[in-house]
Amino acid sequence: MRRRCRRQSAIAVAALVVSLVGCGSDGATTAAEYRANFETLCLQIEADIVDLGDRFRDVEQGSDEQLELAREQAAVTKQFTDGIADLRPPAELSGNHQQLLEHIADADTATATADFDAVEAASTAAEEVIAEMGIEGCS
C-alpha cells in the first residue's frame, strides 16, 4: 500500500509538471525547460517500471495478478506517451518532437499487431530522436 501511495504521489507530481509546461504566452517552452520536463517524465516512468518489475517477480505465471500488472504497465506507458504528447516544444525542437510522436504511434501500431521487429525499429528511432534533442537519462 505504501509503495502504491508513493507511486501515485510521484505520478501526480509528474502530471503537475506536464500541466505547467504549457504556461506562457504561446504555450511553448524554452529548450532547457522542454528537456527538463521530458527528463522528469523519464524519471517517473523509470521508477514505475522498476516498481512493476519488482512486483512481476513475485507473481505466478498466467495468474490474474500477472494480468493486472500487465495492465498497469500498459497504463504507465500510455501516461508517459501522453505526457510527451502534451509537452510544448520550442520552435527549434518542434520537428524532432513531431518525429518522436510519429515513432511512438508506429510502436503502438506495431504492438497492436504483435510485429515485434517493427516495435524495436520504432523504439530505436525514437531513442535516436531523443538523443538528437539532447535529452539525457531517457532510454
Tab-separated table of N, CA and C in Angstrom:
chain	number	residue	atom	x	y	z
A	1	MET	N	0.829	-1.194	0.000
A	1	MET	CA	0.000	0.000	0.000
A	1	MET	C	0.867	1.250	0.000
A	2	ARG	N	1.901	1.252	0.809
A	2	ARG	CA	2.786	2.403	0.905
A	2	ARG	C	3.443	2.697	-0.429
A	3	ARG	N	3.900	1.643	-1.118
A	3	ARG	CA	4.565	1.798	-2.414
A	3	ARG	C	3.594	2.402	-3.432
A	4	ARG	N	2.340	1.959	-3.402
A	4	ARG	CA	1.323	2.467	-4.332
A	4	ARG	C	1.082	3.957	-4.078
A	5	CYS	N	1.018	4.372	-2.803
A	5	CYS	CA	0.796	5.787	-2.489
A	5	CYS	C	1.959	6.635	-2.971
A	6	ARG	N	3.195	6.165	-2.748
A	6	ARG	CA	4.353	6.908	-3.231
A	6	ARG	C	4.307	7.036	-4.740
A	7	ARG	N	3.956	5.951	-5.428
A	7	ARG	CA	3.907	5.970	-6.885
A	7	ARG	C	2.822	6.928	-7.352
A	8	GLN	N	1.660	6.900	-6.708
A	8	GLN	CA	0.583	7.801	-7.104
A	8	GLN	C	0.970	9.250	-6.853
A	9	SER	N	1.675	9.523	-5.766
A	9	SER	CA	2.141	10.877	-5.494
A	9	SER	C	3.127	11.326	-6.560
A	10	ALA	N	4.033	10.442	-6.926
A	10	ALA	CA	5.012	10.784	-7.967
A	10	ALA	C	4.325	11.026	-9.297
A	11	ILE	N	3.313	10.237	-9.602
A	11	ILE	CA	2.563	10.428	-10.847
A	11	ILE	C	1.852	11.768	-10.818
A	12	ALA	N	1.289	12.128	-9.674
A	12	ALA	CA	0.602	13.418	-9.561
A	12	ALA	C	1.581	14.569	-9.768
A	13	VAL	N	2.784	14.449	-9.216
A	13	VAL	CA	3.804	15.479	-9.418
A	13	VAL	C	4.177	15.571	-10.891
A	14	ALA	N	4.378	14.432	-11.545
A	14	ALA	CA	4.714	14.439	-12.971
A	14	ALA	C	3.586	15.068	-13.784
A	15	ALA	N	2.344	14.766	-13.431
A	15	ALA	CA	1.203	15.351	-14.148
A	15	ALA	C	1.168	16.861	-13.951
A	16	LEU	N	1.492	17.315	-12.741
A	16	LEU	CA	1.534	18.748	-12.480
A	16	LEU	C	2.611	19.418	-13.317
A	17	VAL	N	3.784	18.802	-13.378
A	17	VAL	CA	4.871	19.362	-14.188
A	17	VAL	C	4.435	19.468	-15.638
A	18	VAL	N	3.838	18.419	-16.152
A	18	VAL	CA	3.391	18.427	-17.545
A	18	VAL	C	2.327	19.488	-17.757
A	19	SER	N	1.414	19.667	-16.803
A	19	SER	CA	0.361	20.662	-16.980
A	19	SER	C	0.918	22.074	-16.943
A	20	LEU	N	2.006	22.280	-16.218
A	20	LEU	CA	2.619	23.597	-16.146
A	20	LEU	C	3.457	23.923	-17.367
A	21	VAL	N	3.792	22.909	-18.143
A	21	VAL	CA	4.629	23.113	-19.321
A	21	VAL	C	4.009	24.116	-20.276
A	22	GLY	N	2.706	24.083	-20.427
A	22	GLY	CA	2.042	24.958	-21.376
A	22	GLY	C	1.889	26.398	-20.909
A	23	CYS	N	2.254	26.725	-19.686
A	23	CYS	CA	2.103	28.081	-19.193
A	23	CYS	C	3.042	29.007	-19.943
A	24	GLY	N	2.548	30.154	-20.321
A	24	GLY	CA	3.339	31.116	-21.079
A	24	GLY	C	2.472	31.706	-22.157
A	25	SER	N	3.020	32.664	-22.875
A	25	SER	CA	2.211	33.388	-23.844
A	25	SER	C	1.754	32.525	-25.007
A	26	ASP	N	2.622	31.679	-25.533
A	26	ASP	CA	2.224	30.864	-26.682
A	26	ASP	C	2.206	29.380	-26.371
A	27	GLY	N	2.407	29.009	-25.111
A	27	GLY	CA	2.377	27.612	-24.725
A	27	GLY	C	3.690	26.888	-24.927
A	28	ALA	N	4.621	27.473	-25.676
A	28	ALA	CA	5.913	26.829	-25.903
A	28	ALA	C	6.830	27.098	-24.714
A	29	THR	N	7.795	26.248	-24.561
A	29	THR	CA	8.787	26.400	-23.505
A	29	THR	C	10.140	26.655	-24.141
A	30	THR	N	11.108	26.987	-23.312
A	30	THR	CA	12.466	27.073	-23.819
A	30	THR	C	12.973	25.652	-24.024
A	31	ALA	N	14.072	25.533	-24.754
A	31	ALA	CA	14.660	24.203	-24.966
A	31	ALA	C	15.058	23.567	-23.632
A	32	ALA	N	15.613	24.362	-22.738
A	32	ALA	CA	16.029	23.833	-21.429
A	32	ALA	C	14.827	23.359	-20.621
A	33	GLU	N	13.732	24.122	-20.636
A	33	GLU	CA	12.520	23.719	-19.921
A	33	GLU	C	11.922	22.452	-20.525
A	34	TYR	N	11.893	22.406	-21.839
A	34	TYR	CA	11.368	21.226	-22.526
A	34	TYR	C	12.161	19.983	-22.126
A	35	ARG	N	13.492	20.087	-22.188
A	35	ARG	CA	14.335	18.941	-21.824
A	35	ARG	C	14.121	18.538	-20.370
A	36	ALA	N	14.051	19.523	-19.481
A	36	ALA	CA	13.857	19.226	-18.053
A	36	ALA	C	12.515	18.525	-17.827
A	37	ASN	N	11.468	19.002	-18.479
A	37	ASN	CA	10.148	18.376	-18.325
A	37	ASN	C	10.140	16.968	-18.914
A	38	PHE	N	10.802	16.795	-20.040
A	38	PHE	CA	10.902	15.474	-20.671
A	38	PHE	C	11.649	14.522	-19.743
A	39	GLU	N	12.758	14.996	-19.188
A	39	GLU	CA	13.553	14.152	-18.291
A	39	GLU	C	12.777	13.793	-17.030
A	40	THR	N	11.914	14.697	-16.557
A	40	THR	CA	11.060	14.382	-15.407
A	40	THR	C	10.130	13.220	-15.739
A	41	LEU	N	9.559	13.263	-16.941
A	41	LEU	CA	8.708	12.147	-17.371
A	41	LEU	C	9.506	10.843	-17.418
A	42	CYS	N	10.736	10.922	-17.902
A	42	CYS	CA	11.580	9.723	-17.993
A	42	CYS	C	11.879	9.147	-16.618
A	43	LEU	N	12.199	10.016	-15.674
A	43	LEU	CA	12.474	9.549	-14.312
A	43	LEU	C	11.245	8.872	-13.714
A	44	GLN	N	10.074	9.431	-13.998
A	44	GLN	CA	8.849	8.860	-13.451
A	44	GLN	C	8.575	7.476	-14.031
A	45	ILE	N	8.677	7.342	-15.351
A	45	ILE	CA	8.385	6.017	-15.924
A	45	ILE	C	9.433	5.008	-15.482
A	46	GLU	N	10.671	5.450	-15.339
A	46	GLU	CA	11.707	4.520	-14.873
A	46	GLU	C	11.356	3.995	-13.487
A	47	ALA	N	10.933	4.890	-12.587
A	47	ALA	CA	10.555	4.463	-11.235
A	47	ALA	C	9.355	3.514	-11.280
A	48	ASP	N	8.387	3.834	-12.123
A	48	ASP	CA	7.200	2.977	-12.229
A	48	ASP	C	7.544	1.602	-12.790
A	49	ILE	N	8.418	1.558	-13.797
A	49	ILE	CA	8.797	0.281	-14.407
A	49	ILE	C	9.605	-0.565	-13.426
A	50	VAL	N	10.483	0.069	-12.657
A	50	VAL	CA	11.237	-0.676	-11.638
A	50	VAL	C	10.265	-1.273	-10.622
A	51	ASP	N	9.291	-0.466	-10.188
A	51	ASP	CA	8.297	-0.949	-9.234
A	51	ASP	C	7.518	-2.129	-9.809
A	52	LEU	N	7.063	-1.989	-11.057
A	52	LEU	CA	6.319	-3.087	-11.688
A	52	LEU	C	7.197	-4.321	-11.858
A	53	GLY	N	8.453	-4.129	-12.235
A	53	GLY	CA	9.369	-5.254	-12.392
A	53	GLY	C	9.547	-6.016	-11.092
A	54	ASP	N	9.683	-5.273	-10.000
A	54	ASP	CA	9.811	-5.904	-8.683
A	54	ASP	C	8.565	-6.720	-8.356
A	55	ARG	N	7.411	-6.190	-8.679
A	55	ARG	CA	6.165	-6.884	-8.382
A	55	ARG	C	5.936	-8.069	-9.319
A	56	PHE	N	6.388	-7.968	-10.579
A	56	PHE	CA	6.253	-9.074	-11.535
A	56	PHE	C	7.014	-10.310	-11.056
A	57	ARG	N	8.151	-10.100	-10.429
A	57	ARG	CA	8.969	-11.235	-9.985
A	57	ARG	C	8.255	-12.131	-8.987
A	58	ASP	N	7.320	-11.541	-8.262
A	58	ASP	CA	6.673	-12.267	-7.177
A	58	ASP	C	5.322	-12.868	-7.543
A	59	VAL	N	4.954	-12.837	-8.814
A	59	VAL	CA	3.644	-13.378	-9.189
A	59	VAL	C	3.791	-14.642	-10.024
A	60	GLU	N	2.755	-15.423	-9.963
A	60	GLU	CA	2.733	-16.684	-10.706
A	60	GLU	C	2.424	-16.430	-12.181
A	61	GLN	N	3.159	-17.113	-13.039
A	61	GLN	CA	2.957	-17.018	-14.492
A	61	GLN	C	1.512	-17.366	-14.837
A	62	GLY	N	0.858	-16.506	-15.604
A	62	GLY	CA	-0.501	-16.764	-16.049
A	62	GLY	C	-1.578	-16.444	-15.024
A	63	SER	N	-1.202	-15.864	-13.891
A	63	SER	CA	-2.178	-15.569	-12.848
A	63	SER	C	-2.940	-14.281	-13.156
A	64	ASP	N	-4.044	-14.093	-12.454
A	64	ASP	CA	-4.817	-12.853	-12.580
A	64	ASP	C	-3.971	-11.657	-12.165
A	65	GLU	N	-3.136	-11.854	-11.167
A	65	GLU	CA	-2.263	-10.761	-10.697
A	65	GLU	C	-1.269	-10.357	-11.790
A	66	GLN	N	-0.749	-11.330	-12.520
A	66	GLN	CA	0.175	-11.011	-13.608
A	66	GLN	C	-0.542	-10.210	-14.694
A	67	LEU	N	-1.768	-10.593	-14.997
A	67	LEU	CA	-2.554	-9.858	-15.986
A	67	LEU	C	-2.796	-8.425	-15.509
A	68	GLU	N	-3.113	-8.252	-14.242
A	68	GLU	CA	-3.342	-6.915	-13.691
A	68	GLU	C	-2.060	-6.071	-13.771
A	69	LEU	N	-0.923	-6.665	-13.486
A	69	LEU	CA	0.347	-5.929	-13.588
A	69	LEU	C	0.642	-5.532	-15.039
A	70	ALA	N	0.311	-6.405	-15.969
A	70	ALA	CA	0.494	-6.076	-17.383
A	70	ALA	C	-0.392	-4.894	-17.770
A	71	ARG	N	-1.599	-4.863	-17.232
A	71	ARG	CA	-2.500	-3.723	-17.491
A	71	ARG	C	-1.930	-2.443	-16.887
A	72	GLU	N	-1.382	-2.552	-15.683
A	72	GLU	CA	-0.749	-1.391	-15.047
A	72	GLU	C	0.416	-0.890	-15.899
A	73	GLN	N	1.206	-1.818	-16.424
A	73	GLN	CA	2.339	-1.430	-17.260
A	73	GLN	C	1.856	-0.695	-18.512
A	74	ALA	N	0.798	-1.174	-19.112
A	74	ALA	CA	0.245	-0.506	-20.290
A	74	ALA	C	-0.241	0.899	-19.923
A	75	ALA	N	-0.859	1.048	-18.758
A	75	ALA	CA	-1.337	2.358	-18.319
A	75	ALA	C	-0.176	3.318	-18.052
A	76	VAL	N	0.890	2.805	-17.445
A	76	VAL	CA	2.078	3.622	-17.177
A	76	VAL	C	2.694	4.090	-18.489
A	77	THR	N	2.787	3.191	-19.439
A	77	THR	CA	3.354	3.538	-20.746
A	77	THR	C	2.492	4.579	-21.442
A	78	LYS	N	1.184	4.411	-21.389
A	78	LYS	CA	0.279	5.385	-22.011
A	78	LYS	C	0.403	6.739	-21.337
A	79	GLN	N	0.498	6.752	-20.027
A	79	GLN	CA	0.645	8.020	-19.310
A	79	GLN	C	1.942	8.724	-19.740
A	80	PHE	N	3.000	7.954	-19.916
A	80	PHE	CA	4.280	8.516	-20.354
A	80	PHE	C	4.159	9.098	-21.759
A	81	THR	N	3.601	8.331	-22.683
A	81	THR	CA	3.497	8.812	-24.063
A	81	THR	C	2.514	9.980	-24.162
A	82	ASP	N	1.445	9.962	-23.371
A	82	ASP	CA	0.535	11.107	-23.342
A	82	ASP	C	1.250	12.340	-22.785
A	83	GLY	N	2.087	12.136	-21.790
A	83	GLY	CA	2.863	13.244	-21.228
A	83	GLY	C	3.793	13.854	-22.258
A	84	ILE	N	4.425	13.010	-23.054
A	84	ILE	CA	5.293	13.517	-24.124
A	84	ILE	C	4.464	14.304	-25.131
A	85	ALA	N	3.311	13.772	-25.509
A	85	ALA	CA	2.451	14.460	-26.477
A	85	ALA	C	1.992	15.814	-25.947
A	86	ASP	N	1.816	15.940	-24.636
A	86	ASP	CA	1.360	17.188	-24.032
A	86	ASP	C	2.451	18.244	-23.920
A	87	LEU	N	3.709	17.840	-24.025
A	87	LEU	CA	4.798	18.819	-23.953
A	87	LEU	C	4.698	19.785	-25.123
A	88	ARG	N	5.050	21.027	-24.892
A	88	ARG	CA	5.028	22.051	-25.941
A	88	ARG	C	6.470	22.444	-26.236
A	89	PRO	N	7.018	21.893	-27.316
A	89	PRO	CA	8.432	22.159	-27.608
A	89	PRO	C	8.644	23.568	-28.155
A	90	PRO	N	9.851	24.090	-27.943
A	90	PRO	CA	10.194	25.350	-28.595
A	90	PRO	C	10.373	25.093	-30.088
A	91	ALA	N	10.389	26.141	-30.861
A	91	ALA	CA	10.463	26.011	-32.321
A	91	ALA	C	11.623	25.136	-32.765
A	92	GLU	N	12.781	25.295	-32.130
A	92	GLU	CA	13.958	24.546	-32.585
A	92	GLU	C	13.865	23.041	-32.326
A	93	LEU	N	12.931	22.614	-31.485
A	93	LEU	CA	12.766	21.183	-31.206
A	93	LEU	C	11.441	20.633	-31.717
A	94	SER	N	10.625	21.474	-32.340
A	94	SER	CA	9.290	21.019	-32.736
A	94	SER	C	9.333	19.924	-33.805
A	95	GLY	N	10.271	19.996	-34.736
A	95	GLY	CA	10.391	18.942	-35.752
A	95	GLY	C	10.762	17.606	-35.133
A	96	ASN	N	11.726	17.643	-34.214
A	96	ASN	CA	12.121	16.416	-33.514
A	96	ASN	C	10.967	15.862	-32.685
A	97	HIS	N	10.253	16.764	-32.032
A	97	HIS	CA	9.125	16.348	-31.194
A	97	HIS	C	8.077	15.639	-32.053
A	98	GLN	N	7.787	16.200	-33.221
A	98	GLN	CA	6.808	15.596	-34.124
A	98	GLN	C	7.293	14.221	-34.600
A	99	GLN	N	8.581	14.120	-34.940
A	99	GLN	CA	9.146	12.821	-35.344
A	99	GLN	C	8.979	11.803	-34.226
A	100	LEU	N	9.251	12.230	-32.999
A	100	LEU	CA	9.130	11.335	-31.853
A	100	LEU	C	7.697	10.834	-31.707
A	101	LEU	N	6.732	11.738	-31.840
A	101	LEU	CA	5.327	11.321	-31.743
A	101	LEU	C	4.976	10.317	-32.838
A	102	GLU	N	5.532	10.491	-34.024
A	102	GLU	CA	5.291	9.534	-35.114
A	102	GLU	C	5.892	8.171	-34.797
A	103	HIS	N	7.086	8.153	-34.220
A	103	HIS	CA	7.710	6.877	-33.845
A	103	HIS	C	6.909	6.185	-32.730
A	104	ILE	N	6.387	6.971	-31.802
A	104	ILE	CA	5.554	6.402	-30.738
A	104	ILE	C	4.296	5.781	-31.342
A	105	ALA	N	3.678	6.478	-32.282
A	105	ALA	CA	2.481	5.939	-32.950
A	105	ALA	C	2.825	4.666	-33.718
A	106	ASP	N	3.985	4.655	-34.386
A	106	ASP	CA	4.422	3.452	-35.104
A	106	ASP	C	4.604	2.279	-34.142
A	107	ALA	N	5.202	2.552	-32.982
A	107	ALA	CA	5.406	1.496	-31.988
A	107	ALA	C	4.074	0.971	-31.470
A	108	ASP	N	3.115	1.880	-31.241
A	108	ASP	CA	1.783	1.456	-30.782
A	108	ASP	C	1.107	0.554	-31.805
A	109	THR	N	1.178	0.961	-33.069
A	109	THR	CA	0.571	0.157	-34.137
A	109	THR	C	1.236	-1.218	-34.226
A	110	ALA	N	2.558	-1.229	-34.163
A	110	ALA	CA	3.294	-2.496	-34.247
A	110	ALA	C	2.989	-3.391	-33.049
A	111	THR	N	2.834	-2.797	-31.883
A	111	THR	CA	2.497	-3.574	-30.686
A	111	THR	C	1.119	-4.213	-30.849
A	112	ALA	N	0.178	-3.445	-31.360
A	112	ALA	CA	-1.188	-3.962	-31.541
A	112	ALA	C	-1.241	-5.138	-32.502
A	113	THR	N	-0.304	-5.185	-33.449
A	113	THR	CA	-0.288	-6.277	-34.425
A	113	THR	C	0.773	-7.335	-34.101
A	114	ALA	N	1.413	-7.173	-32.931
A	114	ALA	CA	2.451	-8.106	-32.472
A	114	ALA	C	3.627	-8.200	-33.450
A	115	ASP	N	3.928	-7.100	-34.118
A	115	ASP	CA	5.080	-7.031	-35.026
A	115	ASP	C	6.272	-6.515	-34.219
A	116	PHE	N	6.944	-7.429	-33.539
A	116	PHE	CA	7.975	-7.037	-32.591
A	116	PHE	C	9.226	-6.464	-33.260
A	117	ASP	N	9.494	-6.838	-34.497
A	117	ASP	CA	10.603	-6.211	-35.225
A	117	ASP	C	10.295	-4.739	-35.476
A	118	ALA	N	9.055	-4.445	-35.832
A	118	ALA	CA	8.654	-3.054	-36.064
A	118	ALA	C	8.638	-2.262	-34.756
A	119	VAL	N	8.260	-2.908	-33.661
A	119	VAL	CA	8.307	-2.246	-32.352
A	119	VAL	C	9.744	-1.845	-32.042
A	120	GLU	N	10.662	-2.786	-32.252
A	120	GLU	CA	12.073	-2.496	-31.974
A	120	GLU	C	12.594	-1.380	-32.876
A	121	ALA	N	12.234	-1.409	-34.149
A	121	ALA	CA	12.690	-0.368	-35.078
A	121	ALA	C	12.149	1.002	-34.664
A	122	ALA	N	10.875	1.070	-34.311
A	122	ALA	CA	10.273	2.341	-33.894
A	122	ALA	C	10.883	2.833	-32.586
A	123	SER	N	11.145	1.909	-31.670
A	123	SER	CA	11.754	2.278	-30.389
A	123	SER	C	13.166	2.808	-30.590
A	124	THR	N	13.922	2.154	-31.456
A	124	THR	CA	15.288	2.606	-31.750
A	124	THR	C	15.257	3.989	-32.389
A	125	ALA	N	14.357	4.197	-33.330
A	125	ALA	CA	14.231	5.501	-33.986
A	125	ALA	C	13.851	6.580	-32.965
A	126	ALA	N	12.952	6.251	-32.044
A	126	ALA	CA	12.546	7.204	-31.004
A	126	ALA	C	13.731	7.553	-30.110
A	127	GLU	N	14.516	6.558	-29.722
A	127	GLU	CA	15.692	6.808	-28.889
A	127	GLU	C	16.689	7.712	-29.597
A	128	GLU	N	16.837	7.545	-30.908
A	128	GLU	CA	17.748	8.401	-31.680
A	128	GLU	C	17.259	9.850	-31.685
A	129	VAL	N	15.961	10.050	-31.835
A	129	VAL	CA	15.407	11.409	-31.821
A	129	VAL	C	15.592	12.034	-30.438
A	130	ILE	N	15.349	11.255	-29.398
A	130	ILE	CA	15.521	11.744	-28.025
A	130	ILE	C	16.967	12.199	-27.834
A	131	ALA	N	17.917	11.409	-28.299
A	131	ALA	CA	19.333	11.773	-28.180
A	131	ALA	C	19.634	13.034	-28.994
A	132	GLU	N	19.079	13.141	-30.200
A	132	GLU	CA	19.295	14.335	-31.028
A	132	GLU	C	18.794	15.607	-30.325
A	133	MET	N	17.752	15.481	-29.521
A	133	MET	CA	17.213	16.638	-28.818
A	133	MET	C	18.034	16.996	-27.591
A	134	GLY	N	19.018	16.174	-27.256
A	134	GLY	CA	19.857	16.466	-26.108
A	134	GLY	C	19.237	16.085	-24.780
A	135	ILE	N	18.310	15.153	-24.815
A	135	ILE	CA	17.669	14.693	-23.596
A	135	ILE	C	18.474	13.533	-23.040
A	136	GLU	N	18.882	13.683	-21.791
A	136	GLU	CA	19.732	12.674	-21.169
A	136	GLU	C	18.944	11.850	-20.176
A	137	GLY	N	19.397	10.653	-19.942
A	137	GLY	CA	18.782	9.820	-18.921
A	137	GLY	C	17.425	9.273	-19.292
A	138	CYS	N	17.179	9.119	-20.574
A	138	CYS	CA	15.887	8.608	-21.007
A	138	CYS	C	16.109	7.632	-22.146
A	139	SER	N	16.184	6.353	-21.808
A	139	SER	CA	16.367	5.364	-22.880
A	139	SER	C	15.525	4.145	-22.604
